[in-house]
Amino acid sequence: MINNLKNIIENEDSRNPHTDVELAELLNTFRENITKLRIEASIPDSRTRRKKLIEYEIVNILTKQPKISERKLTEKLNAYGFIIARSSVNKYRKDVQEKLFVPEVLKPKEEVDPFEDLIGSNDSLKTQINQAKASILYPPMGLHTLIVGPSGSGKSFVAQKMYEYSKTTKNFKENVRFEIFNCADYAENPQLLLSQLFGYVKGAFTGATEDKKGLVELCDGGILFLDEIHRLPPEGQEILFYLLDQNLYRRLGETELTRKSKLLLIGATTEDPSKTLLLTFRRRIPINIEMPSYHERTTNEKYNFVKMFFENESKRVNKPFKIKRDVIKSLLSYSCKGNIGQLKSDIQATSAKGFLHATINQKSKIIINFQDLPKQIIGEIINKNNFDEEVYLFSHTDLIINESDSKENENKEMRAVSVLMQTETIYDFIENTYKTMKLENYTEDNIKSILSERIDGEMQRLSKISYKKEMSYEILKNIIGTEAIEATKKSFQIADKYLSNLDSKLIFPLAIHLNSAINRFFSNKVTINPNLNNIKQEYKEEYKAATFIKEFIDGEYDINLPQDEVGFIAMYLKNFKEDMQIKTTKIGVVVLSHGNVAKGMADVANKLLGVDHALGLEMDLTDSPNLMLEKTIPLVKNADQGKGVLILADMGSLILFGDIISARTGILVRVVGRVDTLMVIESVRRALLPEDTLDNLADEIDSKKFLTGSTFVSPIKRKKVIVTLCLTGEGAAKVLKNYIETSIMDFDEDIEIVPMGFFSTEDTSTALDKIGHSNEIVAIVGTINPNYNNVSFVSAEDLLSKSNKLLHILSSKGKIYRENTLKNYIDLELIHIENNFVTKNDVLDRMTKKLIKQQKVTGEYILSVYKRETMGNTFLEGGIAIPHGESKYITQPAISITKLATPILWENNQYVSLIFLLALTEHNGKEIEDLYKLLYKDNISQLLLESTSNEEIHSILTKITL
């Protein structure tokens, strides 16, 4: 291994040598092994290996610019290829100045707030920065702080800024010590972790041949930053507690708290502190800073992140960048699950592709095109129909990372109009999308389908973007000419004769569009409108008016615009009819429950219907009604889409919320006083229908029983419980529990026995309510009958006299089975076991063709399945996918099933092994729920994965009772 280690180090980037952690990953071993080998071979650590090179560069820079700021010096070093933070540059600079007597210029004459250059410092991070400053400023040495937020949200960066800010305060010295320690690096070896933090004495453990100081000791009077602090073991948290509480600690191997260290602790975690950190430890950390995710940042901040990262890449390769507007729009709109860190990584990957193209083609400028983005971003954006309108304000022009290319004296309004005319046209959208999808190997049918779905939204977006620009007609005339403006005004007058309520704001975008259409005709460019047939059928009045406009333009310019152009004009007319501007409204759906039920039911309904409409809120059993109400009101406001909100509540005081919420918010609210999964599915389906009203929906949902026999259909199985209750206290109740478990119980169900005393801190009914909320109390056994909710009571006397009364009650409370309806929809011939690796499209093609062959669906069904896949996730937990298409193409409801030997990528890094193609209609709600319940029942999915024949899969799905 030592030879491999030496070989890697010899060939590493001398500007950014490998750390021991990186070397351990490359050699597939532990960090401590690498450190030991490196020391034995007299190989210096990564910091020492690059020290001479980086000091050499710093000397060169300081010789030319002795007063350069720390930030500018860091930027120059990064441009030279070093990956280094300002704090490290500061240390190197000090060493160089001490050696070479470079004049002290580290501090500018005027103090600079280190937080000012944080993106979002005056917006989404304003509260967090105030907290951070308060943490540092509080005398005598600040307040211990915990920074919480998702991975990649900038926690470490804020900690670094807190350190820089501390040097400007009286609480800390200018040369304050700042140490960074990642607890995750040693999480698998708690002893080594604690030794790094607190040090150790000779003989404390094998290998401890001498005393060693820990970071706590080194940071006395300074700041210690513990990243991923949730990986700190409980023992370490306890030692830190004493340190924070009394400034005392001990090294490993010592028995007394005799050492002192007064430091400021900053911790960072991605986890919920209440679940990962000890309560006593948390109480010693008074400041809790919550970092927003990338998606919670404003569009302006997202744009600044994108710009900053591209600027960094431009400096790194020392070339100017031109980032196309489609790239900016995509990076502002994609899911970016890894937050800011993910964005940076994606921009680096994109820049690398652009750099490669520029190098191959010997170009001095790097042009970043949409095709250079990572594939997952391209796929997501192609299938995205709606973009935040604010995104377009930041992506209406290309981004130039080169100051010399900007023309500051150019008239901004003139340039904005020119950009609109040259790039903001429906033709560019169609051509660019077509080109990109062809490169991504989409079929012509898929391209046409996706373009048809997106073109309406794009036309609406172009209309809004155009008329919201505050530009005068005089500027427009200077660009497209008076003749074009006048022709457009006459076109508007023509349309106004045939269409009512036509908005005069149409003139501006229509002028730009007609100008582009005329120029395309003279340039012999082909115009194709993939949505033409749909426009003719759905917007007949607008299409008729657009035909007259085409005829007028043809006569004015002696041309013959294609019929496809009539469709585009009609869409502009449609988007500027005032009666068409009203936003489509829907009924909101909110599910409320006591305990962990509501969110699960809402999630099931949303996944099965392919929407994100239902919202769930779960109340704690200890929440007061007032607290429940305050939690519910914001959710109702969020759910309201103009037609009111339906609340499905499980019990108790939640049912009374409707009138109160309506009075306080002005939102129409109806409450239905019970809920199960099928009710949620049906409510969401109905809520999406534009013609339905809240009252009609609530009345119909409330009138339907949604029951099978006398039992609610619910995905949550309530556990059966026997309560032992004694007047003399819980101890006697435990005796009864033990007796039942050892002498009486003989039942095939898992039944829990809960002992309780009659006299306790809360009354008996309340205590039983809490048990009964999430469990089914089948019997109460004890010395006194509480007469609770008609639950059967067995006296202790009956129990101890060997009476069979308890067993009789348990037998009568046995499982209630209902018929499995899936057997009517699953045929053996529609079950397929695939032993060879296949793609998602292969699976869908094969399964739909089988359904077509058996005349379960029509030929159009396959396209509707692919359309549905573009709308959102059909992936369920456990490696299961449930693709489905439109019910209008189903002739006989059925379920097609494929089991794969090797999981395949479905979407977004999600792999599936079981695919259920649901050819079911809106009348198959019970079957959909049965399938869901069955798949998540006990170990059914595992049994399906282990099945080796069609018959075995068929038997599991159709014969198991629910």
CSV table of C-alpha atoms in Angstrom, one decimal, residues 18-405:
chain,number,residue,atom,x,y,z
A,18,HIS,CA,-4.8,15.1,-1.4
A,19,THR,CA,-5.7,15.2,2.3
A,20,ASP,CA,-5.5,12.0,4.3
A,21,VAL,CA,-9.2,11.6,4.1
A,22,GLU,CA,-9.1,11.8,0.2
A,23,LEU,CA,-6.1,9.4,0.2
A,24,ALA,CA,-8.0,6.9,2.3
A,25,GLU,CA,-11.0,7.0,-0.1
A,26,LEU,CA,-8.7,6.5,-3.1
A,27,LEU,CA,-7.0,3.5,-1.4
A,28,ASN,CA,-10.2,2.2,0.2
A,29,THR,CA,-8.9,2.2,3.8
A,30,PHE,CA,-9.2,4.3,7.0
A,31,ARG,CA,-7.8,7.7,7.5
A,32,GLU,CA,-5.8,6.7,10.5
A,33,ASN,CA,-4.0,4.0,8.4
A,34,ILE,CA,-3.0,6.6,5.8
A,35,THR,CA,-1.8,9.0,8.5
A,36,LYS,CA,0.3,6.2,10.1
A,37,LEU,CA,1.8,5.1,6.7
A,38,ARG,CA,2.6,8.7,5.7
A,39,ILE,CA,4.4,9.5,9.0
A,40,GLU,CA,6.4,6.2,8.8
A,41,ALA,CA,7.5,7.1,5.3
A,42,SER,CA,8.3,10.7,6.3
A,43,ILE,CA,5.8,12.1,3.9
A,44,PRO,CA,4.5,15.6,5.0
A,45,ASP,CA,0.8,16.3,5.3
A,46,SER,CA,-1.1,18.1,2.5
A,47,ARG,CA,-0.8,21.5,4.1
A,48,THR,CA,3.0,21.2,4.3
A,49,ARG,CA,3.3,19.7,0.8
A,50,ARG,CA,1.8,22.8,-0.8
A,51,LYS,CA,3.2,25.4,1.6
A,52,LYS,CA,6.3,26.4,-0.4
A,53,LEU,CA,4.3,26.7,-3.6
A,54,ILE,CA,1.6,28.8,-2.1
A,55,GLU,CA,4.0,31.0,-0.2
A,56,TYR,CA,5.9,31.6,-3.4
A,57,GLU,CA,2.8,32.8,-5.2
A,58,ILE,CA,1.8,35.1,-2.2
A,59,VAL,CA,5.3,36.7,-2.3
A,60,ASN,CA,4.9,37.4,-6.0
A,61,ILE,CA,1.5,39.0,-5.5
A,62,LEU,CA,2.5,41.0,-2.4
A,63,THR,CA,5.6,42.3,-4.2
A,64,LYS,CA,3.4,43.8,-6.9
A,65,GLN,CA,0.4,44.7,-4.7
A,66,PRO,CA,1.5,45.1,-1.1
A,67,LYS,CA,-1.8,46.6,0.0
A,68,ILE,CA,-4.0,44.0,-1.7
A,69,SER,CA,-7.0,43.0,0.5
A,70,GLU,CA,-7.4,39.5,2.0
A,71,ARG,CA,-10.4,38.9,-0.3
A,72,LYS,CA,-8.6,39.9,-3.5
A,73,LEU,CA,-5.6,37.9,-2.5
A,74,THR,CA,-7.8,34.8,-2.0
A,75,GLU,CA,-9.5,35.4,-5.4
A,76,LYS,CA,-6.1,35.6,-7.2
A,77,LEU,CA,-4.8,32.4,-5.6
A,78,ASN,CA,-8.1,30.6,-6.6
A,79,ALA,CA,-7.6,32.0,-10.1
A,80,TYR,CA,-4.1,30.4,-10.1
A,81,GLY,CA,-5.7,27.0,-9.4
A,82,PHE,CA,-5.5,26.9,-5.6
A,83,ILE,CA,-8.6,25.8,-3.8
A,84,ILE,CA,-8.2,27.8,-0.5
A,85,ALA,CA,-10.4,29.7,1.9
A,86,ARG,CA,-9.7,33.3,3.1
A,87,SER,CA,-8.9,32.1,6.6
A,88,SER,CA,-6.1,29.9,5.3
A,89,VAL,CA,-4.8,32.7,3.1
A,90,ASN,CA,-4.7,34.9,6.2
A,91,LYS,CA,-2.4,32.4,8.0
A,92,TYR,CA,-0.1,31.9,5.0
A,93,ARG,CA,0.1,35.7,4.5
A,94,LYS,CA,1.2,36.3,8.1
A,95,ASP,CA,3.9,33.6,7.8
A,96,VAL,CA,5.2,35.3,4.7
A,97,GLN,CA,5.2,38.7,6.2
A,98,GLU,CA,7.1,37.6,9.3
A,99,LYS,CA,9.8,36.0,7.1
A,100,LEU,CA,10.2,38.7,4.5
A,101,PHE,CA,9.2,41.8,6.6
A,102,VAL,CA,6.4,42.7,4.2
A,103,PRO,CA,4.7,45.8,5.6
A,104,GLU,CA,1.6,45.0,7.7
A,105,VAL,CA,-1.4,45.7,5.4
A,106,LEU,CA,-3.7,43.0,6.6
A,107,LYS,CA,-6.4,45.3,7.8
A,108,PRO,CA,-7.9,48.1,5.8
A,109,LYS,CA,-8.2,51.5,7.4
A,110,GLU,CA,-11.9,51.2,7.5
A,111,GLU,CA,-13.4,48.1,9.1
A,112,VAL,CA,-15.4,46.0,6.7
A,113,ASP,CA,-18.4,43.9,7.8
A,114,PRO,CA,-17.5,40.3,6.8
A,115,PHE,CA,-21.2,39.5,6.5
A,116,GLU,CA,-21.8,42.1,3.8
A,117,ASP,CA,-20.6,40.0,0.9
A,118,LEU,CA,-22.9,37.1,1.9
A,119,ILE,CA,-25.6,36.6,-0.7
A,120,GLY,CA,-28.9,37.4,1.0
A,121,SER,CA,-27.4,39.4,3.8
A,122,ASN,CA,-30.1,42.0,3.4
A,123,ASP,CA,-32.9,39.6,2.6
A,124,SER,CA,-33.4,35.9,3.4
A,125,LEU,CA,-30.3,35.8,5.7
A,126,LYS,CA,-30.9,39.1,7.5
A,127,THR,CA,-32.3,37.4,10.6
A,128,GLN,CA,-29.6,34.7,10.6
A,129,ILE,CA,-26.8,37.3,10.3
A,130,ASN,CA,-28.2,39.4,13.2
A,131,GLN,CA,-28.2,36.2,15.3
A,132,ALA,CA,-24.6,35.4,14.3
A,133,LYS,CA,-23.5,38.9,15.2
A,134,ALA,CA,-25.3,38.8,18.5
A,135,SER,CA,-23.6,35.5,19.2
A,136,ILE,CA,-20.2,37.0,18.7
A,137,LEU,CA,-20.9,40.4,20.4
A,138,TYR,CA,-22.4,39.1,23.6
A,139,PRO,CA,-20.0,39.7,26.5
A,140,PRO,CA,-17.6,38.5,27.7
A,141,MET,CA,-16.9,35.9,24.9
A,142,GLY,CA,-20.0,35.5,22.9
A,143,LEU,CA,-22.8,32.9,23.1
A,144,HIS,CA,-22.5,29.3,22.0
A,145,THR,CA,-24.3,28.8,18.7
A,146,LEU,CA,-25.9,25.9,16.8
A,147,ILE,CA,-26.3,26.4,13.0
A,148,VAL,CA,-29.1,24.1,11.6
A,149,GLY,CA,-29.9,23.6,8.0
A,150,PRO,CA,-29.9,21.1,5.1
A,151,SER,CA,-26.7,19.9,3.5
A,152,GLY,CA,-25.2,22.5,1.2
A,153,SER,CA,-27.1,25.5,2.7
A,154,GLY,CA,-24.0,27.4,3.8
A,155,LYS,CA,-23.6,26.5,7.5
A,156,SER,CA,-19.8,26.2,7.4
A,157,PHE,CA,-19.6,29.5,5.4
A,158,VAL,CA,-21.6,31.4,8.1
A,159,ALA,CA,-19.3,29.9,10.8
A,160,GLN,CA,-16.3,31.2,8.9
A,161,LYS,CA,-17.9,34.6,8.7
A,162,MET,CA,-18.6,34.6,12.4
A,163,TYR,CA,-14.9,34.0,13.0
A,164,GLU,CA,-13.9,36.8,10.7
A,165,TYR,CA,-16.4,39.1,12.4
A,166,SER,CA,-15.0,38.1,15.8
A,167,LYS,CA,-11.6,39.7,14.9
A,168,THR,CA,-13.3,43.1,14.6
A,169,THR,CA,-14.8,43.0,18.1
A,170,LYS,CA,-13.4,43.6,21.6
A,171,ASN,CA,-14.5,40.1,22.8
A,172,PHE,CA,-11.8,38.4,20.8
A,173,LYS,CA,-8.2,39.2,19.9
A,174,GLU,CA,-7.2,39.9,16.3
A,175,ASN,CA,-5.2,36.7,16.2
A,176,VAL,CA,-8.1,34.7,17.7
A,177,ARG,CA,-7.7,30.9,17.2
A,178,PHE,CA,-10.3,29.3,15.0
A,179,GLU,CA,-10.3,25.5,14.6
A,180,ILE,CA,-12.6,23.4,12.4
A,181,PHE,CA,-13.4,19.8,13.2
A,182,ASN,CA,-15.8,17.5,11.3
A,183,CYS,CA,-17.2,15.0,13.8
A,184,ALA,CA,-18.3,12.8,10.9
A,185,ASP,CA,-14.6,12.1,10.0
A,186,TYR,CA,-14.2,10.1,13.2
A,187,ALA,CA,-17.8,9.0,13.8
A,188,GLU,CA,-16.9,5.3,13.4
A,189,ASN,CA,-14.2,5.6,16.0
A,190,PRO,CA,-15.6,7.5,19.1
A,191,GLN,CA,-12.3,7.1,21.1
A,192,LEU,CA,-10.3,8.7,18.3
A,193,LEU,CA,-12.8,11.5,18.0
A,194,LEU,CA,-12.7,12.3,21.7
A,195,SER,CA,-8.9,12.2,21.7
A,196,GLN,CA,-8.8,14.7,18.9
A,197,LEU,CA,-11.2,17.0,20.8
A,198,PHE,CA,-10.0,16.7,24.3
A,199,GLY,CA,-6.5,15.3,24.0
A,200,TYR,CA,-5.1,12.3,25.9
A,201,VAL,CA,-2.5,11.3,28.4
A,202,LYS,CA,0.3,8.8,27.9
A,203,GLY,CA,-1.1,5.3,28.2
A,204,ALA,CA,-4.7,6.2,27.8
A,205,PHE,CA,-5.1,3.7,25.1
A,206,THR,CA,-2.9,1.5,22.9
A,207,GLY,CA,-0.7,3.8,20.8
A,208,ALA,CA,-0.9,6.7,23.2
A,209,THR,CA,2.9,7.0,23.8
A,210,GLU,CA,2.9,10.6,24.9
A,211,ASP,CA,0.6,13.3,26.1
A,212,LYS,CA,-1.3,15.2,23.4
A,213,LYS,CA,-3.3,18.4,23.5
A,214,GLY,CA,-6.8,18.4,22.0
A,215,LEU,CA,-8.6,21.1,20.1
A,216,VAL,CA,-10.4,22.3,23.2
A,217,GLU,CA,-7.1,23.1,24.8
A,218,LEU,CA,-5.7,24.8,21.7
A,219,CYS,CA,-8.9,26.9,21.3
A,220,ASP,CA,-8.7,28.4,24.8
A,221,GLY,CA,-9.8,32.0,24.3
A,222,GLY,CA,-10.8,31.2,20.7
A,223,ILE,CA,-13.5,29.6,18.6
A,224,LEU,CA,-14.1,25.9,18.0
A,225,PHE,CA,-16.4,25.0,15.1
A,226,LEU,CA,-17.8,21.4,15.2
A,227,ASP,CA,-19.3,20.5,11.8
A,228,GLU,CA,-21.9,17.7,11.8
A,229,ILE,CA,-22.0,17.9,15.6
A,230,HIS,CA,-24.9,15.4,15.6
A,231,ARG,CA,-22.2,12.7,15.0
A,232,LEU,CA,-20.7,13.5,18.4
A,233,PRO,CA,-21.3,10.5,20.7
A,234,PRO,CA,-23.3,11.0,23.9
A,235,GLU,CA,-20.1,10.7,26.0
A,236,GLY,CA,-18.5,13.5,24.0
A,237,GLN,CA,-21.7,15.7,24.4
A,238,GLU,CA,-21.5,15.2,28.2
A,239,ILE,CA,-17.9,16.2,28.4
A,240,LEU,CA,-18.7,19.3,26.2
A,241,PHE,CA,-21.6,20.1,28.6
A,242,TYR,CA,-19.2,20.3,31.5
A,243,LEU,CA,-16.8,22.4,29.4
A,244,LEU,CA,-19.5,24.9,28.4
A,245,ASP,CA,-21.0,24.9,31.9
A,246,GLN,CA,-17.9,25.2,34.0
A,247,ASN,CA,-15.0,25.7,31.5
A,248,LEU,CA,-13.6,22.4,32.8
A,249,TYR,CA,-12.6,19.2,31.0
A,250,ARG,CA,-10.3,16.3,31.2
A,251,ARG,CA,-8.1,14.5,28.7
A,252,LEU,CA,-8.7,10.9,27.8
A,253,GLY,CA,-7.1,8.8,30.5
A,254,GLU,CA,-7.5,11.4,33.2
A,255,THR,CA,-10.0,10.9,36.1
A,256,GLU,CA,-10.6,14.5,37.3
A,257,LEU,CA,-11.9,17.7,35.7
A,258,THR,CA,-8.8,19.7,36.4
A,259,ARG,CA,-8.1,21.4,33.0
A,260,LYS,CA,-9.6,24.8,32.0
A,261,SER,CA,-10.5,26.2,28.6
A,262,LYS,CA,-12.8,29.1,27.9
A,263,LEU,CA,-13.9,29.0,24.3
A,264,LEU,CA,-16.8,29.9,22.0
A,265,LEU,CA,-18.5,26.8,20.5
A,266,ILE,CA,-20.2,26.9,17.1
A,267,GLY,CA,-21.9,23.7,16.0
A,268,ALA,CA,-23.5,22.8,12.7
A,269,THR,CA,-25.9,20.0,11.9
A,270,THR,CA,-28.3,18.8,9.2
A,271,GLU,CA,-30.4,16.9,11.7
A,272,ASP,CA,-33.1,17.8,14.2
A,273,PRO,CA,-31.2,18.8,17.4
A,274,SER,CA,-34.0,17.6,19.6
A,275,LYS,CA,-33.5,14.1,18.3
A,276,THR,CA,-29.7,13.9,18.0
A,277,LEU,CA,-28.4,16.0,20.8
A,278,LEU,CA,-28.8,15.5,24.6
A,279,LEU,CA,-31.2,18.0,26.2
A,280,THR,CA,-28.6,19.0,28.8
A,281,PHE,CA,-26.1,19.8,26.0
A,282,ARG,CA,-28.7,21.8,24.0
A,283,ARG,CA,-29.5,23.9,27.0
A,284,ARG,CA,-26.0,25.2,27.0
A,285,ILE,CA,-26.3,26.5,23.4
A,286,PRO,CA,-28.6,29.5,23.6
A,287,ILE,CA,-28.4,30.7,19.9
A,288,ASN,CA,-30.0,28.5,17.2
A,289,ILE,CA,-29.5,29.8,13.7
A,290,GLU,CA,-31.7,28.1,11.1
A,291,MET,CA,-30.3,28.3,7.5
A,292,PRO,CA,-32.8,28.4,4.7
A,293,SER,CA,-32.5,25.9,1.8
A,294,TYR,CA,-31.7,27.0,-1.7
A,295,HIS,CA,-35.4,26.8,-2.6
A,296,GLU,CA,-36.3,29.3,0.2
A,297,ARG,CA,-33.9,31.9,-1.2
A,298,THR,CA,-35.2,34.7,-3.4
A,299,THR,CA,-34.8,34.5,-7.2
A,300,ASN,CA,-32.4,37.4,-7.0
A,301,GLU,CA,-30.2,35.5,-4.5
A,302,LYS,CA,-30.3,32.4,-6.6
A,303,TYR,CA,-29.2,34.4,-9.6
A,304,ASN,CA,-26.4,35.9,-7.6
A,305,PHE,CA,-25.2,32.4,-6.6
A,306,VAL,CA,-25.3,31.3,-10.3
A,307,LYS,CA,-23.4,34.4,-11.3
A,308,MET,CA,-20.8,34.0,-8.5
A,309,PHE,CA,-20.1,30.3,-9.3
A,310,PHE,CA,-19.7,31.0,-13.0
A,311,GLU,CA,-17.4,34.0,-12.2
A,312,ASN,CA,-15.3,31.6,-10.1
A,313,GLU,CA,-15.0,29.1,-12.9
A,314,SER,CA,-14.1,31.9,-15.3
A,315,LYS,CA,-11.3,33.0,-13.0
A,316,ARG,CA,-10.2,29.4,-12.6
A,317,VAL,CA,-9.7,28.8,-16.3
A,318,ASN,CA,-8.8,32.5,-17.0
A,319,LYS,CA,-11.3,32.8,-19.9
A,320,PRO,CA,-14.4,34.9,-20.4
A,321,PHE,CA,-17.8,33.1,-20.2
A,322,LYS,CA,-21.0,33.6,-22.0
A,323,ILE,CA,-23.9,31.8,-20.4
A,324,LYS,CA,-27.0,31.4,-22.5
A,325,ARG,CA,-30.2,32.6,-21.0
A,326,ASP,CA,-31.8,29.1,-21.2
A,327,VAL,CA,-29.0,27.9,-18.9
A,328,ILE,CA,-29.7,30.7,-16.4
A,329,LYS,CA,-33.4,29.9,-16.5
A,330,SER,CA,-32.8,26.2,-15.9
A,331,LEU,CA,-30.4,26.8,-13.0
A,332,LEU,CA,-32.9,29.1,-11.4
A,333,SER,CA,-35.8,26.6,-11.8
A,334,TYR,CA,-34.5,23.0,-11.3
A,335,SER,CA,-35.0,21.0,-8.1
A,336,CYS,CA,-31.3,21.4,-6.9
A,337,LYS,CA,-31.8,18.8,-4.1
A,338,GLY,CA,-28.3,19.4,-2.7
A,339,ASN,CA,-28.9,23.1,-2.2
A,340,ILE,CA,-26.1,25.6,-2.8
A,341,GLY,CA,-23.4,22.9,-2.7
A,342,GLN,CA,-25.3,21.0,-5.4
A,343,LEU,CA,-25.7,24.2,-7.5
A,344,LYS,CA,-21.9,24.8,-7.3
A,345,SER,CA,-21.2,21.2,-8.3
A,346,ASP,CA,-23.6,21.3,-11.3
A,347,ILE,CA,-22.1,24.6,-12.5
A,348,GLN,CA,-18.6,23.2,-12.3
A,349,ALA,CA,-19.7,20.2,-14.4
A,350,THR,CA,-21.5,22.5,-16.9
A,351,SER,CA,-18.4,24.7,-17.1
A,352,ALA,CA,-16.2,21.7,-17.7
A,353,LYS,CA,-18.3,20.7,-20.8
A,354,GLY,CA,-18.2,24.3,-22.1
A,355,PHE,CA,-14.4,24.5,-21.5
A,356,LEU,CA,-14.0,21.2,-23.5
A,357,HIS,CA,-16.0,22.5,-26.5
A,358,ALA,CA,-14.0,25.8,-26.4
A,359,THR,CA,-10.7,23.9,-26.3
A,360,ILE,CA,-11.6,21.5,-29.1
A,361,ASN,CA,-12.8,24.4,-31.3
A,362,GLN,CA,-9.9,26.7,-30.3
A,363,LYS,CA,-12.3,29.4,-29.0
A,364,SER,CA,-11.1,32.2,-26.7
A,365,LYS,CA,-14.5,32.6,-25.1
A,366,ILE,CA,-16.4,29.7,-23.3
A,367,ILE,CA,-20.0,29.6,-24.4
A,368,ILE,CA,-22.3,27.7,-22.0
A,369,ASN,CA,-25.3,26.2,-23.9
A,370,PHE,CA,-28.4,24.4,-22.6
A,371,GLN,CA,-26.9,21.1,-23.8
A,372,ASP,CA,-23.9,21.5,-21.5
A,373,LEU,CA,-26.1,21.2,-18.4
A,374,PRO,CA,-26.1,17.8,-16.5
A,375,LYS,CA,-28.5,15.3,-18.1
A,376,GLN,CA,-30.8,15.2,-15.0
A,377,ILE,CA,-31.3,19.0,-15.2
A,378,ILE,CA,-32.0,18.9,-19.0
A,379,GLY,CA,-34.6,16.1,-18.5
A,380,GLU,CA,-36.3,18.0,-15.6
A,381,ILE,CA,-36.4,21.3,-17.5
A,382,ILE,CA,-37.7,19.8,-20.7
A,383,ASN,CA,-40.6,18.3,-18.9
A,384,LYS,CA,-41.3,21.4,-16.8
A,385,ASN,CA,-44.3,23.4,-18.0
A,386,ASN,CA,-44.6,26.2,-15.5
A,387,PHE,CA,-41.8,28.6,-14.5
A,388,ASP,CA,-41.8,31.2,-11.8
A,389,GLU,CA,-42.5,34.5,-13.6
A,390,GLU,CA,-39.7,36.2,-11.7
A,391,VAL,CA,-37.2,33.7,-13.2
A,392,TYR,CA,-37.7,35.4,-16.6
A,393,LEU,CA,-36.7,38.8,-15.2
A,394,PHE,CA,-33.3,37.3,-14.4
A,395,SER,CA,-32.9,35.2,-17.6
A,396,HIS,CA,-34.1,37.5,-20.4
A,397,THR,CA,-30.5,38.0,-21.6
A,398,ASP,CA,-27.4,36.0,-21.8
A,399,LEU,CA,-24.9,36.4,-18.9
A,400,ILE,CA,-21.5,37.7,-19.8
A,401,ILE,CA,-18.7,37.1,-17.4
A,402,ASN,CA,-16.3,39.6,-18.8
A,403,GLU,CA,-16.5,43.3,-17.9
A,404,SER,CA,-14.9,44.5,-21.2
A,405,ASP,CA,-17.9,43.0,-23.1
